[in-house]
Coordinates of C-alpha atoms in Angstrom, one line a residue:
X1309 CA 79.2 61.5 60.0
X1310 CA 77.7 64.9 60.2
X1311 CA 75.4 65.6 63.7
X1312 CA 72.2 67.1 62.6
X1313 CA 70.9 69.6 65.5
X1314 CA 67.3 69.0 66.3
X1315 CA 64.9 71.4 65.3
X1316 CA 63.2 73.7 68.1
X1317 CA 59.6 74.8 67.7
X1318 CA 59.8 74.0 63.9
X1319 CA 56.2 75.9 63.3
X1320 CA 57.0 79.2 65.3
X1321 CA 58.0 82.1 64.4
X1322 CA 62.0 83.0 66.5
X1323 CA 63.8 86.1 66.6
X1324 CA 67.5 85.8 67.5
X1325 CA 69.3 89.4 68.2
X1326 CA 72.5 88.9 68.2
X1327 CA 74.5 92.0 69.5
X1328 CA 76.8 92.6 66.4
X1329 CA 78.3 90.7 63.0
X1330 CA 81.8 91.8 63.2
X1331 CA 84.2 88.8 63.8
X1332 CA 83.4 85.1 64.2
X1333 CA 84.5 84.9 67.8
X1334 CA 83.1 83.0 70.7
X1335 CA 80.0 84.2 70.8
X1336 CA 79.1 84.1 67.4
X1337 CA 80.1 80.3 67.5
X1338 CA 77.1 80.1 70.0
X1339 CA 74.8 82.2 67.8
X1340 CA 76.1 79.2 65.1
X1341 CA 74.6 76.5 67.0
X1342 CA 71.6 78.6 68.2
X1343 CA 70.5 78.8 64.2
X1344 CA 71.4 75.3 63.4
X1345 CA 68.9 74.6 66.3
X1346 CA 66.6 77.3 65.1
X1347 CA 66.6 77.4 61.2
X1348 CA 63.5 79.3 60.8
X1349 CA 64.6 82.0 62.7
X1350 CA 65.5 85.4 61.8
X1351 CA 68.6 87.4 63.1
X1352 CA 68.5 90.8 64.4
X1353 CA 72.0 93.0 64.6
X1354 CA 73.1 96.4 65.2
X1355 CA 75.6 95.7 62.3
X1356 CA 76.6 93.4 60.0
X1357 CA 80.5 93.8 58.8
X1358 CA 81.5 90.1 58.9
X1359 CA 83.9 89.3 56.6
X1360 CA 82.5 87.1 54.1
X1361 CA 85.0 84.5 54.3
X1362 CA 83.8 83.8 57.7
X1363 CA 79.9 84.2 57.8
X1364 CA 79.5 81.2 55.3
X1365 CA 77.3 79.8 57.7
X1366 CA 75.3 82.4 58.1
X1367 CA 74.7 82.3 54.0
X1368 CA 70.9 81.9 53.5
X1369 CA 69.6 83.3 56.8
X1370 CA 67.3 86.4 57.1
X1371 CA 69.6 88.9 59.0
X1372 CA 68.0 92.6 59.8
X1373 CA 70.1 95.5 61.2
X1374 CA 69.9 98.5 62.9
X1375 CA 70.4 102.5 61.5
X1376 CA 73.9 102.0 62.9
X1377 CA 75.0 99.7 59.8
X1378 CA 74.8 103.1 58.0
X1379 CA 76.2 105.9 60.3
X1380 CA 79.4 107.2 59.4
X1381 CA 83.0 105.3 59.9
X1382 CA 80.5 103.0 61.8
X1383 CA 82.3 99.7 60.0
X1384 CA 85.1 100.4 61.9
X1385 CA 84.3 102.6 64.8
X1386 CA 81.2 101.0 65.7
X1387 CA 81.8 100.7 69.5
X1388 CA 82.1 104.6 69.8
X1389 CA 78.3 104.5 68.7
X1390 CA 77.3 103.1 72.6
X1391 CA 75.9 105.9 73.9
X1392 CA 73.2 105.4 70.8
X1393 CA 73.1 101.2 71.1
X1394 CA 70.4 101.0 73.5
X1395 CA 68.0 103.3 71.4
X1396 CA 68.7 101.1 68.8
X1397 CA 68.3 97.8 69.7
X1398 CA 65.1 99.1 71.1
X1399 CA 64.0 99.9 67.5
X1400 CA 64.0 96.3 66.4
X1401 CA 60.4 95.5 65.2
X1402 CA 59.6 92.0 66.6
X1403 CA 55.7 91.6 66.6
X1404 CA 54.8 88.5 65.1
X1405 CA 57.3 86.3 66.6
X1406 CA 56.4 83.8 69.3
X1407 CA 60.0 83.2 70.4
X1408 CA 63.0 85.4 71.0
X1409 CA 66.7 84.4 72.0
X1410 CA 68.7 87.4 73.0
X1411 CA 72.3 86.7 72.8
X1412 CA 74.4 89.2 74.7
X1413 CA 77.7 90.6 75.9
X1414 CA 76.2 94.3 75.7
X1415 CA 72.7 95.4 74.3
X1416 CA 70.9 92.9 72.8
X1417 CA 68.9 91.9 75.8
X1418 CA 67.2 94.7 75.3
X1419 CA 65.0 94.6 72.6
X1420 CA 61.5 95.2 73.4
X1421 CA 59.0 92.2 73.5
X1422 CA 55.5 91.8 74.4
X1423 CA 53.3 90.0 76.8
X1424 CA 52.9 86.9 74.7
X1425 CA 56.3 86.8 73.6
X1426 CA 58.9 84.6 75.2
X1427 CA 62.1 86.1 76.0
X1428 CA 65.4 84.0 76.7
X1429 CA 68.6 85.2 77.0
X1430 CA 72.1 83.7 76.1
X1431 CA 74.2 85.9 78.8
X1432 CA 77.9 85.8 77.7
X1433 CA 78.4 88.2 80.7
X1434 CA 76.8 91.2 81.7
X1435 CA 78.6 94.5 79.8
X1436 CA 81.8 94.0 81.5
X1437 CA 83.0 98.0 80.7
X1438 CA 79.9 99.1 82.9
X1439 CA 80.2 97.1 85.2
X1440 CA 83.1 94.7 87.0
X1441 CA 85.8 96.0 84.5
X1442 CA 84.6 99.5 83.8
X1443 CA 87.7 101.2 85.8
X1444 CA 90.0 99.1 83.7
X1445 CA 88.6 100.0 80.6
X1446 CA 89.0 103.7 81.4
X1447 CA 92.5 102.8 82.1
X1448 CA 93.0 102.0 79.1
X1449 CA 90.9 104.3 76.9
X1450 CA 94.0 107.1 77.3
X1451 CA 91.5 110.1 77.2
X1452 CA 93.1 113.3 75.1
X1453 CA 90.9 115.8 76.2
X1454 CA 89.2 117.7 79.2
X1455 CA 86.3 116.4 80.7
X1456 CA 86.1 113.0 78.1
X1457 CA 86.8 110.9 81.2
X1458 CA 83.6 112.6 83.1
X1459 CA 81.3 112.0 79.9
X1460 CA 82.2 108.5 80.0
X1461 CA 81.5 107.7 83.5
X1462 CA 78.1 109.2 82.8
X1463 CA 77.3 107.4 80.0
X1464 CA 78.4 104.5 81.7
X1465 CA 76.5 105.0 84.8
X1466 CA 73.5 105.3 81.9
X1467 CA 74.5 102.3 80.8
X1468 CA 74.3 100.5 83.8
X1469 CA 71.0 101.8 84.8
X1470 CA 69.4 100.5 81.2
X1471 CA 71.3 97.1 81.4
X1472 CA 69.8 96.5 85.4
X1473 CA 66.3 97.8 83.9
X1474 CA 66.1 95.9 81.0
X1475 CA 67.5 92.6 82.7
X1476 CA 64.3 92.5 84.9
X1477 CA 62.3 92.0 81.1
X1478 CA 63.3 89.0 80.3
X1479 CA 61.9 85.8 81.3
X1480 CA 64.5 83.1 81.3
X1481 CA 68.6 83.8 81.4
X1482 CA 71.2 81.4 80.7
X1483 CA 74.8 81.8 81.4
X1484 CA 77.2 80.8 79.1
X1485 CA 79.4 79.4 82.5
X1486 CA 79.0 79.4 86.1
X1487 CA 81.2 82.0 86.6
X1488 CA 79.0 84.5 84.8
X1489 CA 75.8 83.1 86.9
X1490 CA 77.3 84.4 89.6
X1491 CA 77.6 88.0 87.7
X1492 CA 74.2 88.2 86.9
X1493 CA 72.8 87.2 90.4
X1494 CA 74.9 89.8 91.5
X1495 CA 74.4 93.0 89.2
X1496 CA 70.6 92.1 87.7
X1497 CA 69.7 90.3 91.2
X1498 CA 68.4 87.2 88.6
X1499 CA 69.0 83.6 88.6
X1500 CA 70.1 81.9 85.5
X1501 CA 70.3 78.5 84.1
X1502 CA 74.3 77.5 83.0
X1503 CA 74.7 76.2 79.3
X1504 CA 78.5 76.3 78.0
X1505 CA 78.8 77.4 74.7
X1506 CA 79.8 74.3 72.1
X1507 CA 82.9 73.4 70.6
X1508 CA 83.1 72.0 66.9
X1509 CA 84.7 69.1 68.0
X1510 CA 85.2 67.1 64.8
X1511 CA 87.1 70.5 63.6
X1512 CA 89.7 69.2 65.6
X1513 CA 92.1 66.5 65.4
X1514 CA 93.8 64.6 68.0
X1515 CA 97.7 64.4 68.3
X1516 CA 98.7 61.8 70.7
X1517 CA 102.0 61.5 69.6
X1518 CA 105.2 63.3 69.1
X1519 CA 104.8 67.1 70.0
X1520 CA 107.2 70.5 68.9
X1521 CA 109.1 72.4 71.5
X1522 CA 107.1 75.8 71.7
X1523 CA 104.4 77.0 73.6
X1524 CA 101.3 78.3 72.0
X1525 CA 99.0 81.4 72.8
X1526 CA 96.4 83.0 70.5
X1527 CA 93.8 85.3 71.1
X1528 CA 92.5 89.0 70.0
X1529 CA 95.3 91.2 71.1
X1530 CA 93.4 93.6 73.1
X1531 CA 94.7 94.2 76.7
X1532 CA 92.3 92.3 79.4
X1533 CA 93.7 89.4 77.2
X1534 CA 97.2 90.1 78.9
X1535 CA 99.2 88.6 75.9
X1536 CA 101.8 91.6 77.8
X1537 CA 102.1 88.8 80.9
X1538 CA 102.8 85.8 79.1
X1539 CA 105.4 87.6 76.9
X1540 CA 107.3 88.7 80.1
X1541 CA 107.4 85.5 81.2
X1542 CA 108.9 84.3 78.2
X1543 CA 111.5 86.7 77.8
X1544 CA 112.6 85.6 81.1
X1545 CA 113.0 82.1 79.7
X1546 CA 115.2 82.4 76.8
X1547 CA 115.5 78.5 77.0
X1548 CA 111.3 77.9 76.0
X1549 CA 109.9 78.9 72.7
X1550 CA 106.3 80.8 72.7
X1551 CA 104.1 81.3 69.6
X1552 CA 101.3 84.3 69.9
X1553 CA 98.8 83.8 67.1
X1554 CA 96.2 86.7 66.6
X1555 CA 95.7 90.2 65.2
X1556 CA 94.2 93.6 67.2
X1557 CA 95.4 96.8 68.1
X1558 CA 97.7 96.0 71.1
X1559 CA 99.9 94.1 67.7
X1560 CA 102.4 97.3 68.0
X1561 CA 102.4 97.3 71.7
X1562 CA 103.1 93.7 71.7
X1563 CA 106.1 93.4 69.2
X1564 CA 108.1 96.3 70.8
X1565 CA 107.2 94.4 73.9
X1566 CA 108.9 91.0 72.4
X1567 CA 111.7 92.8 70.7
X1568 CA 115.0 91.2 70.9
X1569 CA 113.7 88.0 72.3
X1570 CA 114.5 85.5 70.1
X1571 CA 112.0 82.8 71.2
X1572 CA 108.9 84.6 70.8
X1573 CA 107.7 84.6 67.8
X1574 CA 104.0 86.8 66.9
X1575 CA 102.2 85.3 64.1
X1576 CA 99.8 87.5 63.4
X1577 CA 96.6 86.2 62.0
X1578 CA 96.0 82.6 61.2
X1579 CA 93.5 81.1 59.1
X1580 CA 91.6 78.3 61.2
X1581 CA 93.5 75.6 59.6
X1582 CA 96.9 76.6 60.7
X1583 CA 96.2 77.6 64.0
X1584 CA 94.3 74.0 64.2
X1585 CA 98.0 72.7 63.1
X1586 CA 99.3 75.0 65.4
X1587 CA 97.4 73.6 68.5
X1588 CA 97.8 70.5 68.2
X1589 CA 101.9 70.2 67.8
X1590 CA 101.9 72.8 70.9
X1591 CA 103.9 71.0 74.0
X1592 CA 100.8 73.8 75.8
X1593 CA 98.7 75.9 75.6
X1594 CA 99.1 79.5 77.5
X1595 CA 95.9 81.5 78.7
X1596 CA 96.3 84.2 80.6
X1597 CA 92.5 85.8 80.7
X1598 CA 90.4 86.5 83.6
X1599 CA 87.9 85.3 80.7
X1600 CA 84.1 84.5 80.8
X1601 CA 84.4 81.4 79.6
X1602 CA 86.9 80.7 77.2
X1603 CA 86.5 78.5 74.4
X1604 CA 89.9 78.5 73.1
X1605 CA 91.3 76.3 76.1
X1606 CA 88.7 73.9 75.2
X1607 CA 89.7 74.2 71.1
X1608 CA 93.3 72.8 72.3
X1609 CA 92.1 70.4 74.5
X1610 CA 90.3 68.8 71.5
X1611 CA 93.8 68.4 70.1
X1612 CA 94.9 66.6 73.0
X1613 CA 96.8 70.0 74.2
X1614 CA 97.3 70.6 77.5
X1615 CA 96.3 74.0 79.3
X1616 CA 98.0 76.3 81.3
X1617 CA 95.7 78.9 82.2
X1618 CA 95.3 82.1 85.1
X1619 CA 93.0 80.5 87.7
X1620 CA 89.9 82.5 87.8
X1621 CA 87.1 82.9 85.2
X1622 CA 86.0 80.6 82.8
X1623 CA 89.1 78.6 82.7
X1624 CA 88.0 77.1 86.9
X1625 CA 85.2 75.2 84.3
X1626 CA 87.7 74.2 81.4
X1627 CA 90.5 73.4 82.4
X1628 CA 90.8 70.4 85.0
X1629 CA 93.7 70.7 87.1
X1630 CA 96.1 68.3 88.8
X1631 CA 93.3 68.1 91.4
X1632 CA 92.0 65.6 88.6
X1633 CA 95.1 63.5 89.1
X1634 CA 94.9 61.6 85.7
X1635 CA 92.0 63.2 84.1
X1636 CA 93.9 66.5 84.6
X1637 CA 94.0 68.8 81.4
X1638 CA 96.8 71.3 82.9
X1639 CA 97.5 73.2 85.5
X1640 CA 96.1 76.9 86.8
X1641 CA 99.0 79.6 87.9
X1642 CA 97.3 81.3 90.9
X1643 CA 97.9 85.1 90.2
X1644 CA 98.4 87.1 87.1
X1645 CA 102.0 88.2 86.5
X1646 CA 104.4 86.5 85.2
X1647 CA 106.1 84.9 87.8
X1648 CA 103.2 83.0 89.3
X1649 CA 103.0 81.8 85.0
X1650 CA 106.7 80.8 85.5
X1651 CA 106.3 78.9 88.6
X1652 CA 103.9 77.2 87.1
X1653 CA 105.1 76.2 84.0
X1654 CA 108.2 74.9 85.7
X1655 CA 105.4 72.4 88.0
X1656 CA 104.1 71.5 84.4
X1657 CA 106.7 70.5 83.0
X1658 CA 107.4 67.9 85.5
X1659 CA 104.0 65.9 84.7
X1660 CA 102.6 63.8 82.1
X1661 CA 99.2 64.9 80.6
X1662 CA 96.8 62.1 78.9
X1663 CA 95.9 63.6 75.4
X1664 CA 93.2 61.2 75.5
X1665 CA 91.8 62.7 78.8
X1666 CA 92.2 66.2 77.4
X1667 CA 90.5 65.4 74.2
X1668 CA 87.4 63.1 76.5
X1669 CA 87.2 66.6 78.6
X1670 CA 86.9 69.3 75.9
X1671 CA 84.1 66.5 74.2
X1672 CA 81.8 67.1 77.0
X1673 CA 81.2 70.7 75.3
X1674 CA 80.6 69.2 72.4
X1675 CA 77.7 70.9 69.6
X1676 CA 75.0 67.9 70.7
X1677 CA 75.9 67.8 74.1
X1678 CA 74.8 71.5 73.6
X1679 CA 71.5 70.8 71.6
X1680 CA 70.9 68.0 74.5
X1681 CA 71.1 70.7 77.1
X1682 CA 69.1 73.2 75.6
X1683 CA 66.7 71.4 74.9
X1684 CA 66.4 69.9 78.4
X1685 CA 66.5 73.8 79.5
X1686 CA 63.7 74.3 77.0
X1687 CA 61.4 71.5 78.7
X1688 CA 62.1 73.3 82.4
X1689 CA 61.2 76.9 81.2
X1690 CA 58.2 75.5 79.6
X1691 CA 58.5 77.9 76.2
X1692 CA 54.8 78.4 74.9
X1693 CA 53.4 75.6 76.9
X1694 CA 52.6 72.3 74.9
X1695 CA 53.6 74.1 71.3
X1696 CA 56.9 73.5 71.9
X1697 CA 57.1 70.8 69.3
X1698 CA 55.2 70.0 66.4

């Protein structure tokens, strides 16, 4: 049987800005619930490409965007518009609403409210390029020409002064994990409620029987992901089979990477279903992230999948390890490289993981455990006083 969300302050008005509509990741699975929770509210975006067989469940809903959805090449280079993002969001027109849920992993939180306006925001992390991961982006970025590196640390330093500022605006935060509490204590010097992000449990099916020999890994191939690390490690293991599902531009990278090794195979994109399948035949699952959060781990788990994950992040809250003793979920490989993911895997393959416990685990992030919780957060932040339900 379907679980129908509860309905937040049913008789006012709620914004919801929403950073950007371009893929249905993680975050957008949060925005999900938030509207299921909110159905009278209307979304805010600097852009709206989402492919249409993925925003089904956004069908219906009043969605406003910014100038951005019409700049040039913006469908596809819409990140090189950042130096222009914060004017933007700023633009949004959001008199009249009594409520407004920021969700962020860059700019949203910065929309402009007024004084009798309540402002909370979902905080998947503050912008990580400006601030804990900026030098690795810039690593990455590869600059071409003279003095592009220096105009990037400016406009980041810009960045960072805005995202401080416009932190101190808002009236309540939550954190999508513990982990990214921390984060915000430290770079907006504000405390913050934790509320993991759901999982759609009843997507997934349990296997508690009979599983395949490979390992699998899926994610957006984009290098803090380190699909390069577990690869390595696998070509060093001729004897264990790894699947890579997902699509992104480290794909090329990748496959030169994994050329010649037999027992990788990459996959590409996958339609939910068959990475579902996928999942749930999986001996593991490999995550290498130093991620926010993580909801993939927690997809697998549903399955009954254990998890082998890098120890830091998101995955310290979603994976249970052998400290569990028979409620563990998998194990955590203390350093990023790919020994320290060997070592472990050989440690992992000496135990026996409980499907059952892994499936009883990943429920606890369940869609009305998350309705439960925010609304318990609601109560404690006191959202315009005794209107808060009709």
């Amino acid at each position: 049987m379907e679980v129908q969300p509860p309905h937040y302050f049913r008789e006012r008005r709620v914004a919801i800005v929403h950073d950007w509509l371009v893929v249905n990741g993680g975050a957008e699975k949060v925005l999900h619930a938030l509207v299921q929770a909110f159905p009278q509210a209307e979304i805010f975006t600097l852009v709206d490409f989402m492919p249409k067989e993925e925003a089904a469940w956004l069908h219906g809903r009043k969605i406003h965007t910014s100038h951005l959805q019409k700049l040039p090449f913006a469908k596809r280079y819409y990140r090189h518009y950042l130096p222009l993002m914060p004017y933007l969001v700023e633009q949004f027109d959001l008199r009249g609403f009594d409520l407004v849920i920021s969700s962020s992993h860059a700019v949203a939180k910065g929309v402009i409210t007024h004084p009798e306006q309540a402002h909370i925001c979902y905080c998947h992390t503050p912008m990580r390029y400006a601030w804990d991961m900026k030098e690795s982006y810039l690593d990455d970025a590869g600059f071409r020409f003279p003095g592009m590196e220096t105009y990037v640390r400016k406009t980041l330093k810009g960045m960072r002064q805005w995202d401080y500022f416009t932190a101190q605006q808002v009236d309540h935060f939550i954190a999508n994990s513990h982990n990214v509490a921390q984060r915000i204590a430290k770079y907006y010097r504000r405390q913050a409620h934790v509320l993991h992000p759901p999982v759609d449990i009843e997507h997934f099916c349990l296997n508690d029987g009979p599983r395949e020999a490979y390992y699998l890994a899926a994610s957006r191939l984009v290098p803090y992901k380190r699909l390069d690390l577990i690869i390595d490690a696998f070509k060093r293991t001729p004897q264990r089979c790894l699947k890579v599902v997902g699509a992104g531009p480290e794909a090329a990278r990748l496959a030169q990477r994994a050329a010649g090794a037999d027992n990788i195979e990459l996959m590409g994109y996958q339609p939910d279903a068959k990475l579902t399948t996928l999942m749930a035949n999986a001996r593991g699952f490999i995550f290498a992230a130093d991620e926010d959060f993580g909801i993939l781990p927690l997809e697998a788990q549903a399955c009954g999948t254990p998890v082998l994950a890098y120890g830091k992040g998101g995955a310290l809250e979603t994976v249970k390890g052998e400290a569990h003793g028979a409620a563990a979920t998998g194990l955590h490989f203390p350093a990023q490289t790919a020994r320290s993911l060997l070592d472990t895997l050989e440690r992992f393959e000496t135990m026996t993981f409980d499907p059952h416990a892994c499936r009883r685990h990943a429920e606890t992030f369940s869609y009305p455990q998350f309705w439960q919780r925010l609304g318990a957060l609601l109560d404690t932040m006191e959202v315009l006083g005794d209107q808060s339900d009709d």
